[in-house]
Amino acid sequence: MKEITASMAGTVLNVLVESGTEVSSGEAVLMLESMKMEIPVEAEAAGKVAEIKVNVGDFVNEGDVLITFE
């Protein structure tokens, strides 16, 4: 199973996909806010979203799993 992890600590600002969504490589799937900047989190490869592990407003640390793929 593939997963997307946080590249830095921050707050989940927006989740741009839902479970079951097909995404392509490089597509933004989530927005983080860190140091007053909005940072898009992109899918590294194409796939289907299996589970979203975070909610809007959650604080995440570097390396935390955000989204898993089938």
XYZ file of C-alpha atoms in Angstrom, residues 2-42:
41
model
C 1.327 3.430 -0.946
C 1.004 6.408 1.346
C 1.575 10.139 1.405
C 3.393 11.530 4.428
C 3.838 15.084 5.661
C 7.070 16.653 4.447
C 6.974 19.158 7.326
C 4.991 19.936 10.454
C 1.843 21.985 9.950
C -1.928 22.207 10.190
C -4.229 20.515 7.679
C -5.892 23.423 5.894
C -7.935 21.538 3.291
C -8.394 17.977 2.029
C -8.875 18.056 -1.749
C -9.839 14.401 -2.319
C -12.187 11.772 -0.871
C -11.865 8.029 -0.385
C -12.213 6.337 -3.754
C -10.909 9.315 -5.747
C -8.537 8.475 -8.608
C -5.553 10.842 -8.602
C -2.715 11.341 -11.030
C 0.947 11.849 -10.267
C 1.643 15.418 -9.177
C -1.996 16.194 -8.346
C -2.527 18.203 -5.151
C -4.460 16.090 -2.633
C -4.173 18.160 0.530
C -3.132 21.634 1.690
C -0.989 22.207 4.779
C -0.399 25.506 6.522
C 3.053 25.944 8.008
C 4.790 29.174 9.022
C 1.801 31.132 7.614
C 2.344 29.586 4.164
C -0.032 27.275 2.289
C 1.817 24.201 1.056
C 0.204 21.795 -1.429
C 0.834 18.109 -0.783
C 0.967 16.201 -4.062
